[in-house]
Short mmCIF file of C-alpha atoms in Angstrom, two decimals:
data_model
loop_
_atom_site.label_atom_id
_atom_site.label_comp_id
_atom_site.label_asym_id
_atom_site.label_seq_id
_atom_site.Cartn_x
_atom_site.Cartn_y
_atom_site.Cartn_z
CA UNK A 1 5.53 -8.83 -45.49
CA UNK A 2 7.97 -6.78 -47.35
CA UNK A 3 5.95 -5.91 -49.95
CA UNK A 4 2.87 -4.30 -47.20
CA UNK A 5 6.15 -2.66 -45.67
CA UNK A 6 6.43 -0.66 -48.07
CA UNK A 7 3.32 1.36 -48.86
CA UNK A 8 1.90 4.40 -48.78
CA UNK A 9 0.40 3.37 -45.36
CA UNK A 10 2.83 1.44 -43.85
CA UNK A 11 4.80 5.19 -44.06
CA UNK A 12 1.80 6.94 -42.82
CA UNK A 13 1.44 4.33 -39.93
CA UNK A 14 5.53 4.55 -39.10
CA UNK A 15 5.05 7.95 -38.62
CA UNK A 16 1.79 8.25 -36.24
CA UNK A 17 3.70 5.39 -34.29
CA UNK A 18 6.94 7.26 -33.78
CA UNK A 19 5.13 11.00 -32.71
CA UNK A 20 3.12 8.78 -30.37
CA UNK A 21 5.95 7.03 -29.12
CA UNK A 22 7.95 10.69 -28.99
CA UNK A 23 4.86 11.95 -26.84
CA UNK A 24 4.66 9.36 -24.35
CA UNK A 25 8.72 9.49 -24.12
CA UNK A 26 8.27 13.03 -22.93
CA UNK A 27 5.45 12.37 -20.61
CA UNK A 28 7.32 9.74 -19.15
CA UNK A 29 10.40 11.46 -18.67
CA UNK A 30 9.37 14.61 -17.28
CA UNK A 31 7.82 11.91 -14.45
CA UNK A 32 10.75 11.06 -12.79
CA UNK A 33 9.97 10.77 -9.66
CA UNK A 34 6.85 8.59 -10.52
CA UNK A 35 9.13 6.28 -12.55
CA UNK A 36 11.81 5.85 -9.85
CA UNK A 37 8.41 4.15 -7.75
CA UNK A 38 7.17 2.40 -11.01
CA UNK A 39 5.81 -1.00 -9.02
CA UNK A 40 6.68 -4.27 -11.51
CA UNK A 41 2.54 -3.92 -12.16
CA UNK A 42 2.54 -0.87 -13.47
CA UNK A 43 5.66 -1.20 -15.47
CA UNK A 44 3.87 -4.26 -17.15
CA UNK A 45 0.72 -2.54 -18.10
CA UNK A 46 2.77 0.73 -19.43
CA UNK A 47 4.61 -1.70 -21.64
CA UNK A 48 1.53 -3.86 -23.09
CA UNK A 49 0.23 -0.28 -23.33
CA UNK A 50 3.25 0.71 -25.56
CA UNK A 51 3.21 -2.52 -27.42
CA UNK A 52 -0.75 -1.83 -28.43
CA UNK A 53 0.11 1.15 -29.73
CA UNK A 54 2.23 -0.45 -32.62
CA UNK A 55 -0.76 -2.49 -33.38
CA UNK A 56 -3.31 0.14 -34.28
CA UNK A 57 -3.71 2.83 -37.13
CA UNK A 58 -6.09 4.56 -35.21
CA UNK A 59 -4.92 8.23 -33.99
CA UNK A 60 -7.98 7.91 -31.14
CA UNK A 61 -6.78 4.98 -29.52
CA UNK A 62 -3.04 6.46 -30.18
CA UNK A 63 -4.35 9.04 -28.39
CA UNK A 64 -6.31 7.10 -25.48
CA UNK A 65 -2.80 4.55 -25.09
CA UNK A 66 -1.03 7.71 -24.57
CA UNK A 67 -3.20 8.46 -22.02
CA UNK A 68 -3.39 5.32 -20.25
CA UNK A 69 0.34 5.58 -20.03
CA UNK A 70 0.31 8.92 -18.25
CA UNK A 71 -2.75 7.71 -15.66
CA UNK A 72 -0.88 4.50 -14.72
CA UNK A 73 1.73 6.48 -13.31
CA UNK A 74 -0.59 7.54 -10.77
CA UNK A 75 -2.86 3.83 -9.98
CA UNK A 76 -0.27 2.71 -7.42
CA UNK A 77 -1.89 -0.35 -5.97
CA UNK A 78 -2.30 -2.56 -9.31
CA UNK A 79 -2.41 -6.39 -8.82
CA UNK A 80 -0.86 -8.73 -10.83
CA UNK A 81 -4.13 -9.95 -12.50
CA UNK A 82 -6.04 -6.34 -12.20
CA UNK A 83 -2.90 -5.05 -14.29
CA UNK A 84 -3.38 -7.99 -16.74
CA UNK A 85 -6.79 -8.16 -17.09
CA UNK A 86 -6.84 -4.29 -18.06
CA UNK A 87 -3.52 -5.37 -20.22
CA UNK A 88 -5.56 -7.06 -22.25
CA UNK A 89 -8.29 -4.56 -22.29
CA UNK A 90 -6.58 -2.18 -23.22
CA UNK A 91 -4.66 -3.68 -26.27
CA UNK A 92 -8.60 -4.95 -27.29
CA UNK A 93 -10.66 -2.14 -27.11
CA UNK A 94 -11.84 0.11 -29.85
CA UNK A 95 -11.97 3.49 -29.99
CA UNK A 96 -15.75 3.78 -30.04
CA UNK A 97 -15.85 1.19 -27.42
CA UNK A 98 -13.55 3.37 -24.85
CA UNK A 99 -15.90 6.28 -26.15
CA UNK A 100 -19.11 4.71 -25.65
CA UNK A 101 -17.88 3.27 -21.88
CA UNK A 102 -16.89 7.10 -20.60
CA UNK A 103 -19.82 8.84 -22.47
CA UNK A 104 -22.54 6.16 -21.02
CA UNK A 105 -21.07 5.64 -17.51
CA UNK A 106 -23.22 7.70 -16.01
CA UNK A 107 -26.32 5.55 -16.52
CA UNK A 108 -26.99 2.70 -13.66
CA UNK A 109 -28.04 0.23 -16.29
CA UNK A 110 -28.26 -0.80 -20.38
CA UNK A 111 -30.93 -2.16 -22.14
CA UNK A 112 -30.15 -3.42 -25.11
CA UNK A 113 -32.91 -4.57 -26.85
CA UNK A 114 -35.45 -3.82 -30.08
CA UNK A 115 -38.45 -2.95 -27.26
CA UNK A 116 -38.67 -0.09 -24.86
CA UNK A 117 -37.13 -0.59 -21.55
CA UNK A 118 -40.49 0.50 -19.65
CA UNK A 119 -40.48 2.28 -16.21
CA UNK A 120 -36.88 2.02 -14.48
CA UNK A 121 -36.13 3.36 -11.01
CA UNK A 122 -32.72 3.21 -12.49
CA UNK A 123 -31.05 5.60 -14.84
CA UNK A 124 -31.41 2.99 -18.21
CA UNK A 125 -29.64 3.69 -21.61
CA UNK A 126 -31.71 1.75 -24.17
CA UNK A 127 -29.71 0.60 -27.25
CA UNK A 128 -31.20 -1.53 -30.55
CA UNK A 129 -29.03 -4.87 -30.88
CA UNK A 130 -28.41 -3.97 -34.47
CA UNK A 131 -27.44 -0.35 -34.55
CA UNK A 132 -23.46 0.23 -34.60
CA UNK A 133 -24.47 1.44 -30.41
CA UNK A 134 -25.30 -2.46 -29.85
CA UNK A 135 -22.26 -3.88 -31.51
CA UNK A 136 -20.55 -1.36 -29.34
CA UNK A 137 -22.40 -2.64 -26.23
CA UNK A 138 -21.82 -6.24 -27.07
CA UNK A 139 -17.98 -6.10 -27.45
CA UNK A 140 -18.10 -4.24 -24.22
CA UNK A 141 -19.75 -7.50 -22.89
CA UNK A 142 -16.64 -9.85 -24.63
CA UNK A 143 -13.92 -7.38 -22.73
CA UNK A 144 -15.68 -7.95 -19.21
CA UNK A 145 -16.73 -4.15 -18.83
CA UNK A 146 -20.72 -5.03 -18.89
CA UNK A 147 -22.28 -7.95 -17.45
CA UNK A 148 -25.90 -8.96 -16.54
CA UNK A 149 -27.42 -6.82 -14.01
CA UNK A 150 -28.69 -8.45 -11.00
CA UNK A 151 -30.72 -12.07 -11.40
CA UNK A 152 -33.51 -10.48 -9.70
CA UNK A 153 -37.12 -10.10 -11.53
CA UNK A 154 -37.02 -6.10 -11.68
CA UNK A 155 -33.16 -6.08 -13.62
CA UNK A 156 -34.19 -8.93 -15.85
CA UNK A 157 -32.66 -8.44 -19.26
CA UNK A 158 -30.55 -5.14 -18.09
CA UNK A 159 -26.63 -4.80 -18.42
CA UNK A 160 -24.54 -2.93 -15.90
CA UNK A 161 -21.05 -1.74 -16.24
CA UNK A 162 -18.51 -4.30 -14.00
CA UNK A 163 -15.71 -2.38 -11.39
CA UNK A 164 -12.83 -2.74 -13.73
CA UNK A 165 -14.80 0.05 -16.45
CA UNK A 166 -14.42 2.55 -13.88
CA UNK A 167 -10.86 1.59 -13.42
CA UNK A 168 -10.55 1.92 -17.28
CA UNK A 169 -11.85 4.88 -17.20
CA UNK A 170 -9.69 6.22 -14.99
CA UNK A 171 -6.86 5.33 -17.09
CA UNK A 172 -8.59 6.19 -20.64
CA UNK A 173 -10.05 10.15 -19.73
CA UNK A 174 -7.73 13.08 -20.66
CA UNK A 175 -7.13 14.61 -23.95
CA UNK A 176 -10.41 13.25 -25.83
CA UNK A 177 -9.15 11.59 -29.42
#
């Protein structure tokens, strides 16, 4: 709308757009022998990266698309659906959702329930359903980065990151937003 075009934010949002955009520009170009081997797969995911970035007015995720753009210079061997699954992902996620997925990788499994997770054998991250951790947890479960854990009676109820976070990873980690 015209009228949304021309506030006080819509400025503020032109601007963090266009440094962004400046940034990755630079990054880009000073990669030119990376670009010259850009595979169609990776071209496609820098560009839905690039087009994500006009749809968010958060500086984090600026900041995390900028750096998805650099690391997918270096993931060589995307397939078509890998690259548009993480496409997707990567135009969806939040910026406490990218934060919460590096910072908790390191445990095995999630709990994510009001009760205590007991004795695990496995390194367990228990999170409460209703605190802003579990909302976090359960849009991590709508972009396909945490699943049920095995259908076995010792993992019933636990969560467990799926392959493609550590891919996402991969492409999210550098400059912390």
């Amino acid at each position: 709308l015209p009228v949304l075009g021309k506030s006080l934010a819509a400025e503020r949002q032109r601007e963090r757009v266009e440094r962004t955009l400046r940034e990755m520009n630079d990054v880009l170009a000073a990669q030119g022998a990376a670009l010259e081997r850009l595979t169609d797969q990776q071209y496609k995911f820098i560009n839905e990266a690039i087009l994500a970035l006009v749809h968010t007015t958060s500086e984090g995720k600026m900041a995390y698309l900028r750096n998805v753009v650099v690391n997918s210079l270096q993931v060589t061997e995307f397939q078509d659906q890998e690259a548009a699954f993480l496409s997707r992902i990567v135009r969806d996620i939040s910026v406490d959702e990218a934060s919460f997925l590096i910072s908790s990788f390191g445990f095995e499994r999630l709990w994510l329930n009001d009760t205590a997770p007991g004795e695990r054998k496995r390194k367990t991250l228990a999170v409460k359903p209703q605190s802003p951790e579990g909302q976090v947890v359960l849009g991590l479960v709508t972009l396909g980065l945490v699943t049920a854990a095995e259908p076995t009676y010792v993992e019933s109820g636990l969560l467990r990151f799926t392959p493609m976070a550590a891919k996402l990873i991969a492409l999210l980690r550098g400059t912390r937003p």
